[in-house]
Coordinates of C-alpha atoms and ligand atoms in Angstrom, one line a residue:
M1 CA 36.2 -38.3 -24.9
K2 CA 38.8 -36.1 -23.1
I3 CA 38.2 -32.9 -21.3
L4 CA 41.0 -30.7 -20.0
G5 CA 40.0 -28.8 -16.8
I6 CA 41.6 -25.6 -15.5
E7 CA 41.2 -24.4 -12.0
T8 CA 42.5 -20.9 -11.0
S9 CA 39.8 -19.5 -8.8
C10 CA 42.0 -18.7 -5.8
D11 CA 45.5 -19.7 -5.0
D12 CA 45.8 -23.2 -6.4
T13 CA 46.7 -23.6 -10.0
G14 CA 45.3 -26.9 -11.2
I15 CA 45.2 -28.8 -14.5
A16 CA 43.5 -32.1 -15.1
I17 CA 42.3 -34.3 -17.9
Y18 CA 39.2 -36.5 -17.5
D19 CA 38.7 -39.3 -20.0
D20 CA 35.2 -40.8 -20.1
E21 CA 36.7 -44.3 -20.6
N22 CA 39.7 -44.2 -18.3
G23 CA 38.7 -41.6 -15.7
L24 CA 41.2 -39.1 -14.5
I25 CA 44.4 -39.4 -16.6
F26 CA 46.2 -36.3 -15.4
N27 CA 45.7 -34.2 -12.2
E28 CA 48.3 -31.8 -10.9
K29 CA 48.3 -28.6 -9.0
F30 CA 50.6 -26.0 -7.7
N31 CA 49.8 -25.0 -4.2
Q32 CA 50.7 -21.4 -3.4
S33 CA 50.2 -21.6 0.4
L34 CA 54.0 -21.2 1.2
I35 CA 54.0 -17.9 -0.7
H36 CA 50.9 -16.5 0.9
N37 CA 51.7 -18.0 4.4
K38 CA 53.8 -15.0 5.4
Y39 CA 50.8 -12.6 4.8
G40 CA 48.4 -14.9 6.8
G41 CA 46.0 -15.2 3.8
V42 CA 45.8 -15.0 0.0
V43 CA 47.2 -11.9 -1.7
P44 CA 45.1 -11.6 -4.9
E45 CA 47.7 -9.9 -7.0
I46 CA 50.4 -12.4 -6.1
A47 CA 47.9 -15.3 -6.7
S48 CA 47.2 -14.2 -10.3
R49 CA 50.9 -13.6 -11.0
E50 CA 51.7 -17.1 -9.8
H51 CA 48.9 -18.6 -11.9
T52 CA 50.4 -17.1 -15.1
L53 CA 53.7 -18.7 -14.3
N54 CA 52.4 -22.1 -13.2
I55 CA 49.7 -22.7 -15.8
S56 CA 52.0 -23.1 -18.8
F57 CA 54.4 -25.2 -16.8
L58 CA 51.6 -27.7 -16.0
I59 CA 50.6 -27.8 -19.7
E60 CA 54.2 -28.6 -20.7
K61 CA 54.2 -31.3 -18.0
I62 CA 51.2 -32.9 -19.7
S63 CA 53.0 -33.1 -23.1
K64 CA 56.2 -34.4 -21.5
N65 CA 54.7 -37.0 -19.1
L66 CA 51.6 -38.1 -20.9
N67 CA 52.8 -37.9 -24.4
I68 CA 49.2 -36.9 -25.2
N69 CA 48.1 -35.5 -28.5
F70 CA 46.3 -32.3 -27.6
K71 CA 44.2 -32.8 -30.8
K72 CA 42.5 -35.6 -28.9
I73 CA 41.1 -33.2 -26.4
N74 CA 37.4 -32.5 -27.0
A75 CA 36.9 -29.3 -24.9
I76 CA 38.6 -27.1 -22.3
A77 CA 36.6 -26.6 -19.1
Y78 CA 37.6 -23.7 -16.9
T79 CA 36.4 -22.3 -13.6
C80 CA 34.4 -19.1 -14.4
G81 CA 33.5 -18.3 -10.8
P82 CA 33.2 -17.6 -8.0
G83 CA 36.7 -16.5 -7.0
L84 CA 39.2 -13.7 -7.3
I85 CA 38.8 -11.8 -10.5
G86 CA 42.5 -11.7 -11.5
S87 CA 42.9 -15.4 -10.8
L88 CA 39.8 -16.4 -12.7
L89 CA 40.9 -14.3 -15.6
V90 CA 44.2 -16.1 -15.9
G91 CA 42.5 -19.5 -16.2
A92 CA 39.7 -18.2 -18.5
T93 CA 42.0 -16.4 -20.9
F94 CA 44.5 -19.3 -21.0
G95 CA 41.7 -21.9 -21.5
S96 CA 40.0 -19.9 -24.2
A97 CA 43.2 -19.3 -26.1
L98 CA 44.1 -23.0 -25.9
A99 CA 40.6 -23.9 -27.1
Y100 CA 40.9 -21.4 -29.9
S101 CA 44.2 -22.8 -31.0
L102 CA 42.9 -26.4 -30.9
N103 CA 39.6 -25.3 -32.6
I104 CA 37.5 -26.9 -29.8
P105 CA 34.8 -25.4 -27.5
T106 CA 35.2 -24.2 -23.9
V107 CA 32.9 -25.3 -21.0
L108 CA 32.2 -22.8 -18.2
V109 CA 32.4 -24.5 -14.8
N110 CA 31.0 -23.1 -11.6
H111 CA 33.6 -23.8 -8.9
L112 CA 31.0 -24.5 -6.2
E113 CA 29.0 -26.9 -8.4
A114 CA 32.3 -28.7 -9.1
H115 CA 33.0 -29.0 -5.3
L116 CA 29.5 -30.5 -4.8
I117 CA 29.5 -32.8 -7.9
S118 CA 33.1 -34.0 -7.2
I119 CA 31.3 -36.6 -5.0
M120 CA 30.2 -38.3 -8.3
M121 CA 33.9 -39.2 -9.0
E122 CA 33.8 -41.5 -5.9
K123 CA 32.7 -45.1 -5.9
K124 CA 30.2 -44.4 -3.2
C125 CA 28.1 -41.6 -4.6
P126 CA 24.6 -40.4 -4.0
I127 CA 21.5 -40.3 -6.3
F128 CA 19.5 -37.1 -6.5
P129 CA 17.9 -35.4 -4.6
F130 CA 20.4 -34.9 -1.7
I131 CA 21.5 -32.3 0.8
G132 CA 24.9 -30.8 0.1
M133 CA 26.9 -28.8 2.6
L134 CA 29.6 -26.7 1.0
V135 CA 32.2 -25.8 3.6
S136 CA 35.1 -24.1 2.0
G137 CA 37.4 -21.1 2.3
K138 CA 34.7 -18.6 1.3
H139 CA 31.4 -20.4 1.5
T140 CA 29.3 -22.2 4.1
E141 CA 26.1 -23.2 2.4
L142 CA 23.4 -25.8 2.7
I143 CA 22.1 -26.8 -0.7
Y144 CA 19.1 -28.9 -1.8
A145 CA 20.4 -30.6 -4.9
H146 CA 17.2 -31.6 -6.9
K147 CA 19.0 -32.8 -10.0
F148 CA 22.1 -32.1 -12.0
G149 CA 22.2 -28.3 -12.6
K150 CA 19.2 -27.5 -10.3
Y151 CA 20.1 -26.4 -6.8
S152 CA 18.2 -24.4 -4.1
L153 CA 19.7 -22.6 -1.1
L154 CA 18.5 -23.8 2.3
G155 CA 20.8 -21.7 4.4
K156 CA 24.2 -20.0 4.3
T157 CA 26.5 -18.0 6.5
R158 CA 25.5 -14.5 7.3
D159 CA 29.1 -13.4 7.8
D160 CA 32.3 -15.4 7.8
S161 CA 32.6 -18.8 6.2
A162 CA 33.8 -21.8 8.4
G163 CA 37.1 -21.9 6.5
E164 CA 37.8 -18.3 7.0
V165 CA 37.3 -18.7 10.8
F166 CA 39.6 -21.7 10.9
D167 CA 42.2 -19.5 9.1
K168 CA 41.7 -16.5 11.3
V169 CA 41.8 -18.5 14.6
A170 CA 44.9 -20.3 13.4
K171 CA 46.6 -16.9 12.5
N172 CA 45.9 -15.7 16.0
L173 CA 47.4 -18.9 17.5
N174 CA 50.5 -18.2 15.4
L175 CA 49.8 -21.2 13.2
N176 CA 50.4 -21.4 9.5
Y177 CA 48.1 -20.7 6.6
P178 CA 45.8 -22.4 5.6
G179 CA 44.7 -22.7 9.2
G180 CA 42.2 -25.6 9.0
P181 CA 44.7 -28.5 8.7
E182 CA 47.0 -26.8 11.3
I183 CA 44.2 -26.5 13.9
A184 CA 43.2 -30.1 13.2
K185 CA 46.8 -31.3 13.8
I186 CA 47.4 -29.4 17.0
S187 CA 43.9 -29.8 18.6
K188 CA 44.7 -33.6 19.1
F189 CA 47.1 -32.5 21.9
G190 CA 44.4 -30.4 23.5
N191 CA 42.5 -31.3 26.6
F192 CA 38.9 -31.9 25.8
N193 CA 36.5 -29.4 27.5
K194 CA 39.3 -27.3 28.9
Y195 CA 37.7 -24.3 27.3
F196 CA 34.2 -23.7 25.9
F197 CA 33.3 -21.4 23.0
P198 CA 29.8 -20.5 21.8
R199 CA 27.8 -22.5 19.3
P200 CA 26.0 -19.7 17.4
M201 CA 22.6 -19.9 15.8
L202 CA 21.7 -23.4 16.9
K203 CA 18.3 -22.5 18.1
T204 CA 17.2 -20.2 15.3
N205 CA 14.3 -21.4 13.1
N206 CA 16.4 -21.4 9.9
L207 CA 19.4 -23.1 8.3
D208 CA 21.7 -20.0 8.3
F209 CA 25.0 -19.9 10.0
S210 CA 26.9 -17.1 11.7
F211 CA 30.5 -17.5 12.7
S212 CA 31.8 -14.0 13.3
G213 CA 30.7 -14.1 17.0
L214 CA 32.5 -17.4 17.5
K215 CA 35.6 -16.0 15.8
T216 CA 35.6 -12.9 18.0
A217 CA 35.1 -14.9 21.2
V218 CA 38.1 -17.1 20.3
V219 CA 40.3 -14.2 19.2
N220 CA 39.4 -12.1 22.3
F221 CA 40.2 -15.1 24.5
I222 CA 43.6 -15.6 22.8
K223 CA 44.4 -11.8 23.1
K224 CA 43.8 -12.0 26.8
Q225 CA 46.5 -14.6 27.3
S226 CA 49.9 -13.4 28.4
M227 CA 51.7 -16.2 26.7
L228 CA 50.8 -18.8 24.0
D229 CA 52.5 -22.0 24.8
F230 CA 52.0 -25.3 23.0
Q231 CA 49.5 -26.7 25.5
L232 CA 47.4 -23.5 25.5
I233 CA 47.3 -23.4 21.7
S234 CA 46.3 -27.1 21.6
D235 CA 43.5 -26.5 24.2
V236 CA 42.1 -23.5 22.4
A237 CA 42.3 -25.3 19.0
N238 CA 40.5 -28.3 20.5
A239 CA 37.7 -26.2 22.0
F240 CA 37.3 -24.1 18.8
E241 CA 37.2 -27.2 16.6
E242 CA 34.6 -28.8 18.9
S243 CA 32.5 -25.7 18.7
I244 CA 32.5 -25.1 15.0
T245 CA 32.0 -28.8 14.1
D246 CA 29.0 -29.0 16.5
V247 CA 27.4 -26.1 14.7
L248 CA 28.0 -27.6 11.2
V249 CA 26.7 -31.0 12.3
T250 CA 23.6 -29.6 14.0
K251 CA 22.7 -27.5 11.0
C252 CA 23.1 -30.6 8.7
K253 CA 20.8 -32.6 11.1
H254 CA 18.2 -29.8 10.9
A255 CA 18.4 -29.8 7.1
L256 CA 17.9 -33.5 6.9
K257 CA 14.9 -33.3 9.3
K258 CA 13.3 -30.3 7.6
T259 CA 13.6 -31.7 4.0
R260 CA 13.0 -35.3 5.0
L261 CA 15.9 -36.3 2.8
K262 CA 18.3 -39.0 3.9
R263 CA 21.4 -38.3 1.8
L264 CA 24.0 -35.8 2.8
V265 CA 27.1 -34.8 0.8
I266 CA 29.9 -32.8 2.3
S267 CA 32.4 -31.0 0.2
G268 CA 34.9 -28.1 0.2
G269 CA 38.1 -27.7 2.1
V270 CA 36.7 -27.9 5.6
S271 CA 35.1 -31.2 4.7
A272 CA 38.6 -32.8 5.0
N273 CA 38.3 -32.2 8.8
I274 CA 38.5 -35.6 10.6
L275 CA 36.5 -34.5 13.6
L276 CA 33.7 -33.1 11.4
R277 CA 33.6 -36.4 9.5
R278 CA 33.4 -38.4 12.7
K279 CA 30.6 -36.3 14.1
L280 CA 28.7 -36.3 10.9
R281 CA 28.9 -40.1 10.5
H282 CA 27.5 -40.5 14.0
M283 CA 24.7 -38.0 13.4
V284 CA 23.7 -39.5 10.1
S285 CA 23.7 -43.1 11.4
K286 CA 21.4 -42.0 14.2
C287 CA 19.1 -40.4 11.6
K288 CA 19.3 -43.6 9.5
G289 CA 20.6 -41.6 6.6
E290 CA 23.6 -41.9 4.3
I291 CA 26.7 -39.7 4.2
F292 CA 29.0 -39.1 1.3
F293 CA 32.5 -37.7 1.6
V294 CA 34.8 -36.5 -1.1
R295 CA 38.3 -38.0 -0.8
P296 CA 40.6 -35.7 1.1
E297 CA 42.7 -34.6 -1.9
F298 CA 39.5 -33.5 -3.7
C299 CA 38.1 -31.5 -0.8
T300 CA 40.3 -28.4 -1.4
D301 CA 40.6 -26.8 -4.9
N302 CA 41.6 -29.1 -7.7
A303 CA 41.2 -29.3 -11.5
A304 CA 39.9 -32.9 -11.4
M305 CA 36.5 -31.7 -10.3
I306 CA 36.5 -29.0 -13.0
A307 CA 37.4 -31.5 -15.8
Y308 CA 34.9 -34.0 -14.5
L309 CA 32.0 -31.4 -14.3
G310 CA 33.2 -30.1 -17.7
M311 CA 32.7 -33.6 -19.1
L312 CA 29.2 -33.9 -17.8
K313 CA 28.3 -30.5 -19.2
F314 CA 30.0 -31.3 -22.5
Q315 CA 27.9 -34.4 -22.8
L316 CA 24.8 -32.3 -22.4
N317 CA 26.1 -29.9 -25.1
Q318 CA 26.5 -27.1 -22.5
I319 CA 29.4 -25.6 -24.4
Q320 CA 30.6 -22.1 -25.4
S321 CA 31.2 -22.1 -29.1
N322 CA 32.0 -18.4 -29.4
L323 CA 35.2 -16.8 -28.3
N324 CA 33.8 -14.9 -25.4
I325 CA 35.7 -15.1 -22.1
Y326 CA 33.3 -15.3 -19.2
V327 CA 34.1 -14.9 -15.5
D328 CA 31.9 -14.0 -12.5
P329 CA 33.6 -13.5 -9.2
K330 CA 30.3 -13.7 -7.3
L331 CA 28.8 -16.6 -9.2
K332 CA 26.3 -18.7 -7.1
I333 CA 25.5 -22.4 -7.3
Y334 CA 21.8 -22.0 -6.5
N335 CA 19.0 -20.8 -8.7
S336 CA 16.5 -20.3 -6.0
K337 CA 16.0 -20.2 -2.2
M338 CA 13.9 -22.9 -0.7
N339 CA 11.1 -21.9 1.5
L340 CA 11.3 -23.8 4.8
N341 CA 7.5 -23.7 5.3
F342 CA 7.1 -25.3 2.0
I343 CA 9.7 -27.9 2.9
S344 CA 8.0 -28.8 6.2
N345 CA 4.7 -29.4 4.3
I346 CA 6.2 -32.0 2.0
Ligands
ATP401 N1 41.4 -30.5 7.7 C1 40.8 -29.3 7.6 N2 40.1 -28.9 8.7 C2 39.4 -27.7 8.6 N3 39.6 -26.8 7.6 C3 40.3 -27.2 6.6 C4 41.0 -28.5 6.5 N4 41.7 -28.5 5.3 C5 41.4 -27.4 4.7 N5 40.6 -26.6 5.4 C6 40.2 -25.2 5.1 O1 39.6 -25.2 3.8 C7 39.7 -23.9 3.2 C8 40.1 -24.1 1.8 O2 39.1 -24.8 1.1 P1 38.8 -24.6 -0.4 O3 40.1 -24.8 -1.2 O4 37.7 -25.4 -0.8 O5 38.4 -23.0 -0.4 P2 38.5 -21.9 -1.5 O6 38.5 -22.5 -2.8 O7 39.5 -20.9 -1.1 O8 37.0 -21.2 -1.3 P3 35.7 -21.4 -2.2 O9 35.7 -22.9 -2.6 O10 34.6 -21.1 -1.2 O11 35.8 -20.5 -3.3 C9 40.7 -23.2 4.1 O12 40.0 -22.2 4.8 C10 41.3 -24.2 4.9 O13 41.7 -23.7 6.2
MG402 MG1 37.2 -24.0 -3.4

């Protein structure tokens, strides 16, 4: 069985084919960051235009490189949300048209569920239930994953996502977009503890996050400096990375404690962060739990996770057999919010 996955939720155009016998047989993406870099963030209209150019090019690449017979593909899985409406529509329309021409069904894939479930493509993967932390460009959420397709929200950011704050701080430090990897690179040259930024919402009795205060504190500090030299940028990046990773790790620790679960999965772009991984490993080993990381290339957007989740859904017959095109820019992963009092009584 072969499922072709299409990812166009934001600024990465991805196409992949997942084969239930041979695993991932094609996985390519066009990254648009160079194009958006000069604007300091993704420009939605440019992103959708780029998707329309890139998507057919990637499909042609499959026919040339893989010599695959498209008639052997069983379904087309596409990201139906959340994301930028224009970008989502490019993938959804292209995917549906391709499915129609091949007379096969489409499978609707939730981008966030794909981020979370991408861990199942790894050799070391968890069994349900587990706690998942989604830390990406637009989301910071703690999820209780009961079983495949059933997720409850434990807590989420009340304002900015962790990824957004990495990008914003990087922009103010004159670093490139996306800011996360740039901050991580330069913070290695920073002096540990030279500066200290707040760790918001660590003492609240819930699993929500708030990063806008931290962002403002760092940006205001940067604006007060008369000159940004390499050492100052590195010191600020170091202090910021320490602060945001402390918050993420502490909230994960609280989530494990409150739910009494031992398995923690981290996914989404920010989960590629090495310092975050190191601190999480340390915390989880102290709690005698288990941590599961997605390999770095699958942390940020990719079509492999879409094709893979598409295959799981196809096997459960969760397909679209009509010609409707469906996108929801605000699609959520969770079906319910979990009551913390209830959890502490388990
Ligand atoms: N090594 C890293 N350290 C910290 N942040 C990182 C790292 N690598 C990537 N990021 C951040 O990850 C984010 C991109 O992640 P991802 O591609 O999952 O987000 P998205 O798809 O735009 O958003 P969403 O998945 O919420 O719709 C960016 O904000 C980027 O700065
Ligand atoms: Mg994403």
